[in-house]
Short mmCIF file of C-alpha atoms in Angstrom, two decimals:
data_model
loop_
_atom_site.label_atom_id
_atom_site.label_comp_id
_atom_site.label_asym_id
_atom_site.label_seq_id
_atom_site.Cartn_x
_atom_site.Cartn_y
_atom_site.Cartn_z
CA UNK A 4 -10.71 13.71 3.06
CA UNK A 5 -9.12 9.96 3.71
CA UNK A 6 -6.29 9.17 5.33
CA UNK A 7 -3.49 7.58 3.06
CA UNK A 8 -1.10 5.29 4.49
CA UNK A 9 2.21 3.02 4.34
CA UNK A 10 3.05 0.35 6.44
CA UNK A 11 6.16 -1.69 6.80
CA UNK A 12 5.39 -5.62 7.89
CA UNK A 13 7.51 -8.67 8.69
CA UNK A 14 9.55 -10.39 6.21
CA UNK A 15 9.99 -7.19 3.48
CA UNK A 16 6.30 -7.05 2.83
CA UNK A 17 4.36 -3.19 2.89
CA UNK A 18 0.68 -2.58 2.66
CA UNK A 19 -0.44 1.04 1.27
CA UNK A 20 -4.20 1.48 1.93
CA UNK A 21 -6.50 4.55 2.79
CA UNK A 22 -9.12 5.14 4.79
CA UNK A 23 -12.05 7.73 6.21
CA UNK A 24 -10.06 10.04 8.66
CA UNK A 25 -10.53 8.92 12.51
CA UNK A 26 -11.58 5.38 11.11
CA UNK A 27 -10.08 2.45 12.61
CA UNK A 28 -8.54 0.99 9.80
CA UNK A 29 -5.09 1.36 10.82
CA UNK A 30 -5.31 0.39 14.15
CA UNK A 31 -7.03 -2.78 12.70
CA UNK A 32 -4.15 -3.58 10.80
CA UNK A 33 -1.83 -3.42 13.84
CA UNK A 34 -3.64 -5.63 15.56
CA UNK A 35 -3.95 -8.27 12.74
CA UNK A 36 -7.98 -8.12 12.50
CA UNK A 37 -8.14 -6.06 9.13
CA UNK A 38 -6.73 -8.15 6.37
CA UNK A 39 -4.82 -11.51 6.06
CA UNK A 40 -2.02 -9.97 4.79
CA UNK A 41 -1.43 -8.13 7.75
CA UNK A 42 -2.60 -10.86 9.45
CA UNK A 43 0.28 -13.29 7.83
CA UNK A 44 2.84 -10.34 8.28
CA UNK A 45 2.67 -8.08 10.87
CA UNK A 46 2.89 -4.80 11.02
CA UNK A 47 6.53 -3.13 12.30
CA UNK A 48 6.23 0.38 11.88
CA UNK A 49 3.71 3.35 10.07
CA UNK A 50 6.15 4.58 7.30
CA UNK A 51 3.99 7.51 6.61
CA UNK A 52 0.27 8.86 6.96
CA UNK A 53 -1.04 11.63 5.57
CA UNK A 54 -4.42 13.10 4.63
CA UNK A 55 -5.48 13.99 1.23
CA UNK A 56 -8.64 14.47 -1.06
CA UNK A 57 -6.63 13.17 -4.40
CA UNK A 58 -7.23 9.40 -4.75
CA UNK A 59 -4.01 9.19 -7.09
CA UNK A 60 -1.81 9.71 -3.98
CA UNK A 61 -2.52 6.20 -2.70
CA UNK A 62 -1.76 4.33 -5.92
CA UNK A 63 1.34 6.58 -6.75
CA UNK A 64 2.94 5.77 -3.20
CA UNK A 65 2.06 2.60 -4.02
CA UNK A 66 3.68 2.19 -7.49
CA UNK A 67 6.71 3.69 -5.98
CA UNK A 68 6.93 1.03 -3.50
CA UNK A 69 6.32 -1.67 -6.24
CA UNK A 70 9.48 -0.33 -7.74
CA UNK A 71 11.86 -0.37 -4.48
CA UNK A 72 10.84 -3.61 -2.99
CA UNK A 73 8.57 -6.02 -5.64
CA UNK A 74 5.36 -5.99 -7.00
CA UNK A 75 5.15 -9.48 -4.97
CA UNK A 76 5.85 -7.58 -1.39
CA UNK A 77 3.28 -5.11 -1.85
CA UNK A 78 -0.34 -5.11 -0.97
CA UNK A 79 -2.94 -2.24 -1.31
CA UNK A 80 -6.72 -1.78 -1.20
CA UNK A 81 -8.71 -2.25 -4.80
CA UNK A 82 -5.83 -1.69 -6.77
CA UNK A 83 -3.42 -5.47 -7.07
CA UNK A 84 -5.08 -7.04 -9.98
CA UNK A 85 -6.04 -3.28 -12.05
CA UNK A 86 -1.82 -2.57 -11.87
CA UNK A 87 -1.15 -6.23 -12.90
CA UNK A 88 -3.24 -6.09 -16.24
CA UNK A 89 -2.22 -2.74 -16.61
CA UNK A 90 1.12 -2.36 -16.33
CA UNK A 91 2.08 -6.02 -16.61
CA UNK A 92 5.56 -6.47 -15.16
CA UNK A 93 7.91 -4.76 -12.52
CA UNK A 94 9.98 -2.97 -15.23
CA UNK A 95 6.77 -1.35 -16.35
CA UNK A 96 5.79 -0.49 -13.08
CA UNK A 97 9.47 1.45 -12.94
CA UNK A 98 8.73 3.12 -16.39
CA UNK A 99 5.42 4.34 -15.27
CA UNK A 100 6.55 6.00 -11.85
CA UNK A 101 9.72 7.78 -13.29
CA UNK A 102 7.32 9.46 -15.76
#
């Protein structure tokens, strides 16, 4: 079971990521000593956390976040340069999460 979660950073930026459950991952993040984009922009508020088995739940918050706010604003564990290739632009992106 991981934990999935969303969080909202300075200047419009989010970072989706997931982690083992009772990891400090998160708390890493708040603190700026995880990764340099929460390092460059940090962290205002948890906008949700959850705990799941399904690895699709991380990249499908995350896709729906690439939609609201930019594909440029969001940041997410293993998966930036797969959606890029894949999906190509931000009005694919929008095509693929209203499916």
């Amino acid at each position: 079971m991981m934990l999935v979660y969303g969080l909202e950073l300075e200047c419009g930026k989010y970072y989706v990521g997931a982690a083992p459950l009772g990891s400090d991952v998160v708390r890493n993040h708040m603190t700026g000593h995880q990764c340099d984009w929460t390092r460059d922009y940090k962290p205002l508020r948890m906008m949700f956390e959850f705990s799941s088995d399904n690895p699709e739940e991380r990249d499908y918050r995350t896709l729906r976040l690439c939609v609201l706010h930019g594909v440029e604003n969001v940041r997410w564990d293993g998966f930036y340069m797969s959606i890029e290739k894949a999906l190509g632009t931000t009005q694919e992106i929008s095509r693929e999460v209203l499916i």
